[in-house]
Short mmCIF file of C-alpha atoms in Angstrom, two decimals:
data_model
loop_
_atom_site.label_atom_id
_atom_site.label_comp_id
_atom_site.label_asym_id
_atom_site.label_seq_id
_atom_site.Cartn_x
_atom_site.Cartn_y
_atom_site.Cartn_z
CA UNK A 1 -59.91 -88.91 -145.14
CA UNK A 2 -62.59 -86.21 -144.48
CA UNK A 3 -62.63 -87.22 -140.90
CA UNK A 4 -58.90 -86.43 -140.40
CA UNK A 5 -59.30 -82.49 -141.00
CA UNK A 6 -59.82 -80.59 -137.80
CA UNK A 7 -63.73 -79.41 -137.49
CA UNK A 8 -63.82 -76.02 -137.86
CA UNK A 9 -64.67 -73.90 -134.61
CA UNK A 10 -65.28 -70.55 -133.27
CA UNK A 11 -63.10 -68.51 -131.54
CA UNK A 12 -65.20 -68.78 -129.03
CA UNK A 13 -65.55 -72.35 -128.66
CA UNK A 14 -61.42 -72.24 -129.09
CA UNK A 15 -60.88 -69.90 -125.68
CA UNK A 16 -63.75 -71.74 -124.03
CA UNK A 17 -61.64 -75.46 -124.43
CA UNK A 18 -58.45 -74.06 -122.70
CA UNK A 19 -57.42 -73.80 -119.40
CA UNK A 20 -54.78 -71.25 -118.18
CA UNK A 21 -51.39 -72.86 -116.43
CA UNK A 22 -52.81 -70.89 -112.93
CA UNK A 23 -55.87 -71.62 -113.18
CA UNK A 24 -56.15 -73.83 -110.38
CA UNK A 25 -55.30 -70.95 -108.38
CA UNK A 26 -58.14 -68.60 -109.30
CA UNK A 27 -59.96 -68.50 -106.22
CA UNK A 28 -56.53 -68.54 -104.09
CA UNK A 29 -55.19 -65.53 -105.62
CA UNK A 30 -58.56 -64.01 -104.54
CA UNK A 31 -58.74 -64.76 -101.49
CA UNK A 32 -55.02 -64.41 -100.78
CA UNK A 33 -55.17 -60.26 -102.89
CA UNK A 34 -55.13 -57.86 -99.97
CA UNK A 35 -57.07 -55.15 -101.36
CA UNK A 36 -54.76 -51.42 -101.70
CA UNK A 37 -52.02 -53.42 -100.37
CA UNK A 38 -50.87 -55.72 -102.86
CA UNK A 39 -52.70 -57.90 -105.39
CA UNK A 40 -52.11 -60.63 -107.58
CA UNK A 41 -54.16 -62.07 -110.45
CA UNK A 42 -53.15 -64.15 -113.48
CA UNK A 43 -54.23 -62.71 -117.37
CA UNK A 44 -54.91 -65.53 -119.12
CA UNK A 45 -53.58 -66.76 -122.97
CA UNK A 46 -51.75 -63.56 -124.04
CA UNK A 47 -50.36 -63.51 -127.41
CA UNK A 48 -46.74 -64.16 -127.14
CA UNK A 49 -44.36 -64.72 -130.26
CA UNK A 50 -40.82 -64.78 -129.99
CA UNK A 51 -38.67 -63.36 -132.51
CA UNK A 52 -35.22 -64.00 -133.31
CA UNK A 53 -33.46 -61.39 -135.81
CA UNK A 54 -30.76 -58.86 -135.89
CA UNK A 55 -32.11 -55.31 -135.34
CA UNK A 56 -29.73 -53.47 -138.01
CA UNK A 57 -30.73 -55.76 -141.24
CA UNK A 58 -34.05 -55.89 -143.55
CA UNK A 59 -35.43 -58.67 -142.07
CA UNK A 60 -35.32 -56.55 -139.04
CA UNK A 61 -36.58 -53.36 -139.92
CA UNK A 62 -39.30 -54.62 -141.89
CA UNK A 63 -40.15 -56.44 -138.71
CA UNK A 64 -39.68 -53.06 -136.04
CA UNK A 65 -42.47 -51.64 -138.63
CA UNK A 66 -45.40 -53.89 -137.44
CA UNK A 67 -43.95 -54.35 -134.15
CA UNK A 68 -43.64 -50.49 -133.53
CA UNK A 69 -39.75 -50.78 -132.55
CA UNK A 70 -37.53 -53.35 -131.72
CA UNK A 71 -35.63 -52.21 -128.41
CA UNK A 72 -32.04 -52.10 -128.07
CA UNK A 73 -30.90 -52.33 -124.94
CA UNK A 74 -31.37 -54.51 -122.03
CA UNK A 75 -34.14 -53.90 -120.27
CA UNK A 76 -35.49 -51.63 -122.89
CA UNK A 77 -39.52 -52.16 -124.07
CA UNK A 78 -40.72 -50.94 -127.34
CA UNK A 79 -44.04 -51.64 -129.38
CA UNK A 80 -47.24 -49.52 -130.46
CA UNK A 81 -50.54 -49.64 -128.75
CA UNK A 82 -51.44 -52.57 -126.90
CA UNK A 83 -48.41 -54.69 -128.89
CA UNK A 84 -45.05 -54.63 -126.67
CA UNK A 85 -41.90 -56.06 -127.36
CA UNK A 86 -39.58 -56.64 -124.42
CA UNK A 87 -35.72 -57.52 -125.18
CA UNK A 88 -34.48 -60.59 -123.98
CA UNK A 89 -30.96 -60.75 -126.22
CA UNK A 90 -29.31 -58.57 -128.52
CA UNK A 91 -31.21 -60.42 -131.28
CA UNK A 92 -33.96 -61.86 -129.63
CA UNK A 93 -37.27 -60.48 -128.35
CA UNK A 94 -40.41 -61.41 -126.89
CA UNK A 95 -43.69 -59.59 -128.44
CA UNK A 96 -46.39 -59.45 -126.04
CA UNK A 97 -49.92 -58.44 -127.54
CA UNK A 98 -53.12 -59.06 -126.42
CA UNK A 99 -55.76 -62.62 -126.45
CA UNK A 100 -56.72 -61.08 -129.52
CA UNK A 101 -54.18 -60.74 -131.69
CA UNK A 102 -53.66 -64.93 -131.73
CA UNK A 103 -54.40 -66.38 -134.31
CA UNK A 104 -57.31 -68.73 -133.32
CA UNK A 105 -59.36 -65.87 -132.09
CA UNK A 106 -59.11 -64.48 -135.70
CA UNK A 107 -55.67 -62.30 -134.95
CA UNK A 108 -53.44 -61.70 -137.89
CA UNK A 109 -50.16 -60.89 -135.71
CA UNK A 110 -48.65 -63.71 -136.25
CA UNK A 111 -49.14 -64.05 -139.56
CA UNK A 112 -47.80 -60.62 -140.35
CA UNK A 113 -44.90 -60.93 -138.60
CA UNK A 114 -44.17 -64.21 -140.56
CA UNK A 115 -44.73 -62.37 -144.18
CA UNK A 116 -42.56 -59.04 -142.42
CA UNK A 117 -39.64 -61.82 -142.04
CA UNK A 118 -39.97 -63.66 -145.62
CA UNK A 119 -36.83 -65.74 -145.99
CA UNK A 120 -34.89 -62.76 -144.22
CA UNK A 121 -32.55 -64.65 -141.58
CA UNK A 122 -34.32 -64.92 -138.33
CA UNK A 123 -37.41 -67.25 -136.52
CA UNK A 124 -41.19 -66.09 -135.82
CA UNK A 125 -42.25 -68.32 -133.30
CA UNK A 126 -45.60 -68.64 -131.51
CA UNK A 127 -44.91 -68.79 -127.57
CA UNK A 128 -48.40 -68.08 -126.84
CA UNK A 129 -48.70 -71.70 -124.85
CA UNK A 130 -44.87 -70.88 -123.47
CA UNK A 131 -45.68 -69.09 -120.87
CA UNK A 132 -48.82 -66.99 -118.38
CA UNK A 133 -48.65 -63.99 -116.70
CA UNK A 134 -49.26 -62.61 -113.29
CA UNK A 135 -49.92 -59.08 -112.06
CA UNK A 136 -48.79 -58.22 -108.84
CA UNK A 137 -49.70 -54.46 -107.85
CA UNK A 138 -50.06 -53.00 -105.16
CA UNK A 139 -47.61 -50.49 -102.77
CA UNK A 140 -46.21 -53.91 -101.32
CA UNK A 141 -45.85 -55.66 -105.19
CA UNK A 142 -41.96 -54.47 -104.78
CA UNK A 143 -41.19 -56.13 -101.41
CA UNK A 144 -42.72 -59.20 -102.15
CA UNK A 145 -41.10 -59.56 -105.19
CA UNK A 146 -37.42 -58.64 -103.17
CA UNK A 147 -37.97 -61.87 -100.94
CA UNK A 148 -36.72 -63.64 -103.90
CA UNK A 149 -35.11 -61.96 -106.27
CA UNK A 150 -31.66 -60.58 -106.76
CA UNK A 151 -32.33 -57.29 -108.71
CA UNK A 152 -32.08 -53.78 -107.34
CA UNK A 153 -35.65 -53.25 -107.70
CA UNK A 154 -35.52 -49.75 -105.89
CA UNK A 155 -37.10 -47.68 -108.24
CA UNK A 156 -34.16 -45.47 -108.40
CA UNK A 157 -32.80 -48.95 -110.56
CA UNK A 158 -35.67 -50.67 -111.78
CA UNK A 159 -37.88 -47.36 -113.57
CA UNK A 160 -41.23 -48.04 -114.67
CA UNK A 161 -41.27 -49.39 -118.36
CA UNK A 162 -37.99 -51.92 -118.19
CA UNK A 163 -38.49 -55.63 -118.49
CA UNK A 164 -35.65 -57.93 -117.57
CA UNK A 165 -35.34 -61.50 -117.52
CA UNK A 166 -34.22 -62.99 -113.64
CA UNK A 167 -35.13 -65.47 -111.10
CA UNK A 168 -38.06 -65.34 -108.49
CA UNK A 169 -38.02 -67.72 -105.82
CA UNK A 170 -35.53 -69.89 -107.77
CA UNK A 171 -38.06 -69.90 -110.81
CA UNK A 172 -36.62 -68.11 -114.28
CA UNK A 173 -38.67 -65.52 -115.26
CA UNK A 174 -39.29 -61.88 -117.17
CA UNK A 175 -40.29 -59.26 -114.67
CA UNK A 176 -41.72 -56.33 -116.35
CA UNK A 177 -42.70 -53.45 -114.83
CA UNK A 178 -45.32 -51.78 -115.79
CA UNK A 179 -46.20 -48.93 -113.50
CA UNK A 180 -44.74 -47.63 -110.23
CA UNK A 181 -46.56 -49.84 -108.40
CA UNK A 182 -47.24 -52.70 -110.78
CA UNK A 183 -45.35 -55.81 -112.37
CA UNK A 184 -46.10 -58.34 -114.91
CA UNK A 185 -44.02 -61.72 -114.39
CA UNK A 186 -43.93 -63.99 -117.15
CA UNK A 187 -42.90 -68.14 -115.85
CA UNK A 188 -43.14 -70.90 -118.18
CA UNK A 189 -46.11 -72.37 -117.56
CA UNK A 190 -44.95 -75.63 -115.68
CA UNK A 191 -43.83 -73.29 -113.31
CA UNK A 192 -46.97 -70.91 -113.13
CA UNK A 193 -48.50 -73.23 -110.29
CA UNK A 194 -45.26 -72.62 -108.01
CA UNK A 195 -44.39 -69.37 -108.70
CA UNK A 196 -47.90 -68.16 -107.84
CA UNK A 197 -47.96 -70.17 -104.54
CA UNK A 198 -44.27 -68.79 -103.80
CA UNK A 199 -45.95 -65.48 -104.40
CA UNK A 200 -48.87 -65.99 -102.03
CA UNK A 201 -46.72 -67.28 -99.76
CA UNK A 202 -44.91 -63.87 -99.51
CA UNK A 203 -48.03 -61.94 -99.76
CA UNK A 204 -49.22 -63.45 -96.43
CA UNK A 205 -47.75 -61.30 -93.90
CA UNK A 206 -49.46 -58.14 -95.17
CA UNK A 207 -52.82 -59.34 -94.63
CA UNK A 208 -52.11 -58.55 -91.31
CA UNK A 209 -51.52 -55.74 -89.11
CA UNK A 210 -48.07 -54.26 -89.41
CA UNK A 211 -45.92 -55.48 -86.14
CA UNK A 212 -44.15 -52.72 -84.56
CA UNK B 1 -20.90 -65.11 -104.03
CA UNK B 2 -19.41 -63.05 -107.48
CA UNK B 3 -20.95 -60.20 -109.09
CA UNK B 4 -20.62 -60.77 -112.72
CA UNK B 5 -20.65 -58.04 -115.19
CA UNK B 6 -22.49 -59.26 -118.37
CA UNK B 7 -21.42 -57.23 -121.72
CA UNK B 8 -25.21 -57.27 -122.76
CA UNK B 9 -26.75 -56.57 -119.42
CA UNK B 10 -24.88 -55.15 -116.84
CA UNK B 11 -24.25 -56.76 -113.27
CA UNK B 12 -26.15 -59.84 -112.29
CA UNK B 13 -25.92 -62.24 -109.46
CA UNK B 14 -23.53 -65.31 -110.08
CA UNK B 15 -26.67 -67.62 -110.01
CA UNK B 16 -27.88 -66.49 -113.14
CA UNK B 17 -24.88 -67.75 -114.76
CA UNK B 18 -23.35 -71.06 -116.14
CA UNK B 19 -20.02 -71.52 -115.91
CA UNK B 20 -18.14 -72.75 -119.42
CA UNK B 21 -14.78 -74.08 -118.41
CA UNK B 22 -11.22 -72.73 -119.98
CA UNK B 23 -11.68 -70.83 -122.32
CA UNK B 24 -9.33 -70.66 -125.81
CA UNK B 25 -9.01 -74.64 -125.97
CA UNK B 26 -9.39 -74.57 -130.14
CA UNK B 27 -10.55 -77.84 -131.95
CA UNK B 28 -8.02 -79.65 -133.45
CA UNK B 29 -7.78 -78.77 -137.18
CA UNK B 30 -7.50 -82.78 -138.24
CA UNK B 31 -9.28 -84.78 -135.68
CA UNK B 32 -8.71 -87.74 -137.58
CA UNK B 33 -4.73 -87.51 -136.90
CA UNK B 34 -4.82 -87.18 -133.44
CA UNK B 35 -4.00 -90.12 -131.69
CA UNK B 36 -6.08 -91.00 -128.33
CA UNK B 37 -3.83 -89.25 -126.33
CA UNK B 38 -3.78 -85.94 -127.83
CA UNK B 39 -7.33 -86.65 -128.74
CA UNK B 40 -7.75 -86.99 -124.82
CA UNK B 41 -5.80 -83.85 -123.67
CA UNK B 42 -8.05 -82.01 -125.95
CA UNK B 43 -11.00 -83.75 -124.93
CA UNK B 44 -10.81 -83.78 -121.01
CA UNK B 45 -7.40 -82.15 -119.91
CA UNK B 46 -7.39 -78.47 -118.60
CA UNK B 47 -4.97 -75.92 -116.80
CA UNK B 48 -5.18 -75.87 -112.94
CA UNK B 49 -3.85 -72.91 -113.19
CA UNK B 50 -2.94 -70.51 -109.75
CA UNK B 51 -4.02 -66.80 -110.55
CA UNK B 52 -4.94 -65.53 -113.79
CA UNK B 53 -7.53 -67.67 -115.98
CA UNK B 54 -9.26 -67.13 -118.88
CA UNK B 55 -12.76 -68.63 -118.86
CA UNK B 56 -16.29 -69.07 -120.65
CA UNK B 57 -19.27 -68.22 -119.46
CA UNK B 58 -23.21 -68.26 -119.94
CA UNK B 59 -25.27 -65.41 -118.91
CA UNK B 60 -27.82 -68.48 -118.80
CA UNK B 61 -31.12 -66.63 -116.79
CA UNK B 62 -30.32 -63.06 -119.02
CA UNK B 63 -29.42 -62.36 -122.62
CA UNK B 64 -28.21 -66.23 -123.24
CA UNK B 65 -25.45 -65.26 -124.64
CA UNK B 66 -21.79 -66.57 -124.17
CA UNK B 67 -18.52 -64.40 -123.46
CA UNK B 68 -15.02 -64.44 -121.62
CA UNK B 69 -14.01 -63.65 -118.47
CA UNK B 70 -10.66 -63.18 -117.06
CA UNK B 71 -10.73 -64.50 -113.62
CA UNK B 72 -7.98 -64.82 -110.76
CA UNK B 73 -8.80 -68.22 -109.14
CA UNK B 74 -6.72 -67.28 -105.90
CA UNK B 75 -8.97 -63.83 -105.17
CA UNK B 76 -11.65 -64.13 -107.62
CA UNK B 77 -11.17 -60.80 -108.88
CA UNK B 78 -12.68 -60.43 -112.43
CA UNK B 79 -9.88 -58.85 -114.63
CA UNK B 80 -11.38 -58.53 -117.43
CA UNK B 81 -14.72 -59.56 -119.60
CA UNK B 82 -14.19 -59.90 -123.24
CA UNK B 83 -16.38 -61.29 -126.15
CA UNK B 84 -15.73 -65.11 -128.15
CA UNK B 85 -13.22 -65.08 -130.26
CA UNK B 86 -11.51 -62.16 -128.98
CA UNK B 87 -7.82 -62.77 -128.03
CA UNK B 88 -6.96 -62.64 -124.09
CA UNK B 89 -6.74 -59.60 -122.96
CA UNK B 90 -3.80 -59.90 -121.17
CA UNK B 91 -0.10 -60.43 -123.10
CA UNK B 92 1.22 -62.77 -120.38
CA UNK B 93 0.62 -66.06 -121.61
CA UNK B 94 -0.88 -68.54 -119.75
CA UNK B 95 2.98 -69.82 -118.09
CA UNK B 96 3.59 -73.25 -117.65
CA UNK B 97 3.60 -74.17 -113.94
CA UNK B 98 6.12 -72.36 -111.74
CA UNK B 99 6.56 -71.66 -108.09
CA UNK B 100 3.94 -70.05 -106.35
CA UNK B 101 6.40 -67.24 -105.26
CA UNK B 102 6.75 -66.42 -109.13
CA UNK B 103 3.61 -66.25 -110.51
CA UNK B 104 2.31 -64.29 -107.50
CA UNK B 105 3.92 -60.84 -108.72
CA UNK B 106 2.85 -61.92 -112.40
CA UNK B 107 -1.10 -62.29 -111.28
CA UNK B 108 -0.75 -58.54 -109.80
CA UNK B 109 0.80 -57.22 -112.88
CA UNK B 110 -1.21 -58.39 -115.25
CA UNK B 111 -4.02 -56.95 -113.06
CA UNK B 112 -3.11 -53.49 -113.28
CA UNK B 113 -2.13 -53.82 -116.95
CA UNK B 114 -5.58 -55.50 -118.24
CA UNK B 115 -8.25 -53.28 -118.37
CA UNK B 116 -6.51 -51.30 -120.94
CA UNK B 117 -5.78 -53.95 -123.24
CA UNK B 118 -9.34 -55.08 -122.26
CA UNK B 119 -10.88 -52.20 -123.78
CA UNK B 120 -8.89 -52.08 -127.03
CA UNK B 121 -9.65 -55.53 -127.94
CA UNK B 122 -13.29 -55.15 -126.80
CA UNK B 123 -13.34 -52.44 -129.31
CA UNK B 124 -11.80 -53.95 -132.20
CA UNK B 125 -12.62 -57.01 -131.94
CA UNK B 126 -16.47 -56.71 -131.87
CA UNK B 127 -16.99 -57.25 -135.55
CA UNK B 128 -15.59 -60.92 -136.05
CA UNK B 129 -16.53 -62.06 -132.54
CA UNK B 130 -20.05 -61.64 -133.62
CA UNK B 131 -19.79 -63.78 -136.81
CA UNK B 132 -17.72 -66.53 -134.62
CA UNK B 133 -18.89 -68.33 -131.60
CA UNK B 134 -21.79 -66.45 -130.11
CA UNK B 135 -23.57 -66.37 -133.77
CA UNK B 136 -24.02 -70.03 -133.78
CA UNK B 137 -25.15 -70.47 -130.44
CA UNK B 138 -28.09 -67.77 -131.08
CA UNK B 139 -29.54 -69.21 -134.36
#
C-alpha cells in the first residue's frame, strides 16, 4: 500500500515537471515580438480558481474579504494586490493570482477560499490547468487584436482595467486589459497553440516598414 | 448579422450567442397522461409564426446566462429582451394563423406598445425570474 501514496516533492521539482499549453511556441513568440511595436509572450501556470456564488449572501461576502472585492458589473475587475478577480457572470468569477499562490508551490489561496465558502451555496474550483495567458503589448496590441474580434476596443469603449469574455480569431476567450497599451488573453489551453499562431500571424505585417 | 442586447452585458455580436428556440413552451404538468401525440406537439412542434416571436436565448461566449427576446421574424427587429420566467412583454397573444394582411398592422402595434410593458415587467419581475430558470442553469 505504501507504494500507492504520491512521493512527496518540492515545489520546485513540481513547476520543473510541467509544461505550459504555449510552450512550443517560446522561441516563435520571440522571434515573431517586434520590439516597441507590439509584443507577445505567454506567463506560464497562473493561479486561476473559479468561483461560483452570489455576491449579496454570506457565502459571498466572506469570500469578497480574501478576494479583495467581488465585481459587479460586466466587465468590472476587483481584487487586492497581485490577486484579481475578473467577472464573467452575475455569480460567477474568475480569480487570477499569481504561480505562487497554487497550492503545489506551497500557496494557501485555494485553500482559503474553500474554508471562506464552508457549506455556504456556491463552488471553489481550481482552473489553474484550464487555461494560459498571453500578453500582447505594444502601441499595435489593439489592432492586432481588432483583426479578429468583434468588440469596440477603441479605448474610448474598452478603458484600461475591464476584462470581458469574447472571441479572437474564432477562439473563446477573456481579454483583459491591463494598461493602455497592454492585454492579457486568457484561451483554454487546447486552444493556446492556435490562438498564439493566429496572433503571430497578425503581428506579421508590422515587422515591416509601414506601406504608404 | 443582429446586434443583440444582453441584460448582463450590454451589446454583443450575434456570434456570441446560441439561439434557444420558442420560448414559453411549459412542461406538461402529468407527462405520464399525455398520449404520443400531445406528448409529440410538446416535444417537437413549434409556431412558424409571421412577425412577432418570443424566443430563448444563450449569451453562450459572455455571462452564460439565458433570457428572452422578443423578435419580429419578418424584419428582425428586437422588440423587446426580458428575463426567464417573466411573462411576454407584449399583451397580444401569440394569434393563431391569419392572413398576412392581418397580422401585418398587429406586428407594428405591438412594436410601438412593447418597450413599455417591457420595462415594467423587467422591473417586477426580476425577483422570481432569478429563483426560476436561469438559477438552475448556473449551479
Amino acid at each position: 500500500m505504501a507504494e500507492t501514496a504520491a512521493p512527496k516533492t518540492s515545489p520546485e521539482t513540481n513547476l520543473s515537471l510541467r509544461t505550459s499549453p504555449a510552450a512550443v511556441l517560446r522561441a516563435a513568440f520571440e522571434t515573431g515580438s517586434v520590439p516597441g511595436t507590439v509584443e507577445l509572450s505567454e506567463i506560464t501556470f497562473l493561479t486561476m480558481v473559479g468561483l461560483r456564488v452570489a455576491r449579496d449572501t454570506d457565502a459571498g461576502q466572506r469570500i469578497a474579504s480574501v478576494t479583495g472585492g467581488l465585481p459587479a458589473t460586466c466587465g468590472a475587475v476587483s481584487g487586492s494586490g497581485d490577486t484579481s478577480v475578473l467577472w464573467l457572470g452575475p455569480e460567477e468569477f474568475l480569480v487570477v493570482a499569481p504561480l505562487e499562490a497554487h497550492e503545489s508551490l506551497g500557496g494557501d489561496l485555494i485553500q482559503a477560499l474553500r474554508e471562506a465558502l464552508a457549506d455556504g451555496e456556491g463552488q471553489v474550483v481550481d482552473l489553474s490547468a484550464n487555461r494560459t495567458t498571453f500578453e500582447l503589448t505594444g502601441p499595435r496590441s489593439r489592432a492586432v487584436l481588432e483583426k479578429g474580434c468583434s468588440l469596440d476596443l477603441h479605448p474610448r469603449e474598452f478603458k484600461a482595467g475591464t476584462a470581458l469574455s469574447t472571441e479572437i480569431g474564432n477562439i473563446p476567450v477573456v481579454l483583459w486589459k491591463t494598461g493602455e497599451e497592454s492585454f492579457r488573453i486568457f484561451p483554454r489551453a487546447s486552444f493556446a497553440e492556435f490562438l498564439g499562431r493566429w496572433l503571430l500571424d497578425a503581428m506579421r505585417e508590422y515587422a515591416s516598414p509601414e506601406v504608404p | 448579422m443582429l446586434l443583440i442586447s444582453c441584460p448582463n452585458c450590454g451589446s454583443r455580436d450575434e456570434t456570441e450567442f446560441h439561439y434557444g428556440g420558442q420560448a414559453h413552451v411549459a412542461y406538461p404538468e402529468n407527462p405520464n397522461e399525455l398520449n404520443d401525440r400531445e406528448w409529440a406537439e410538446f416535444l417537437f412542434y413549434r409556431d412558424n409564426t409571421k412577425g412577432a416571436f418570443a424566443e430563448r436565448w444563450l449569451h453562450s461566449t459572455g455571462c452564460r446566462q439565458w433570457f428572452n427576446m422578443l423578435r419580429d421574424t419578418v424584419t428582425y427587429e428586437i422588440q423587446a429582451i426580458y428575463p426567464m420566467g417573466a411573462p411576454r412583454p407584449d399583451k397580444a397573444a401569440p394569434a393563431p394563423e391569419s392572413g398576412t394582411a392581418s397580422t401585418a398592422p398587429d406586428s407594428t402595434t405591438t412594436g410601438t406598445a412593447a418597450p413599455s410593458i417591457a420595462a415594467t415587467s423587467l422591473a417586477t419581475s426580476t425577483a422570481p425570474a432569478s429563483t426560476t430558470a436561469p438559477e438552475g442553469a448556473t449551479k
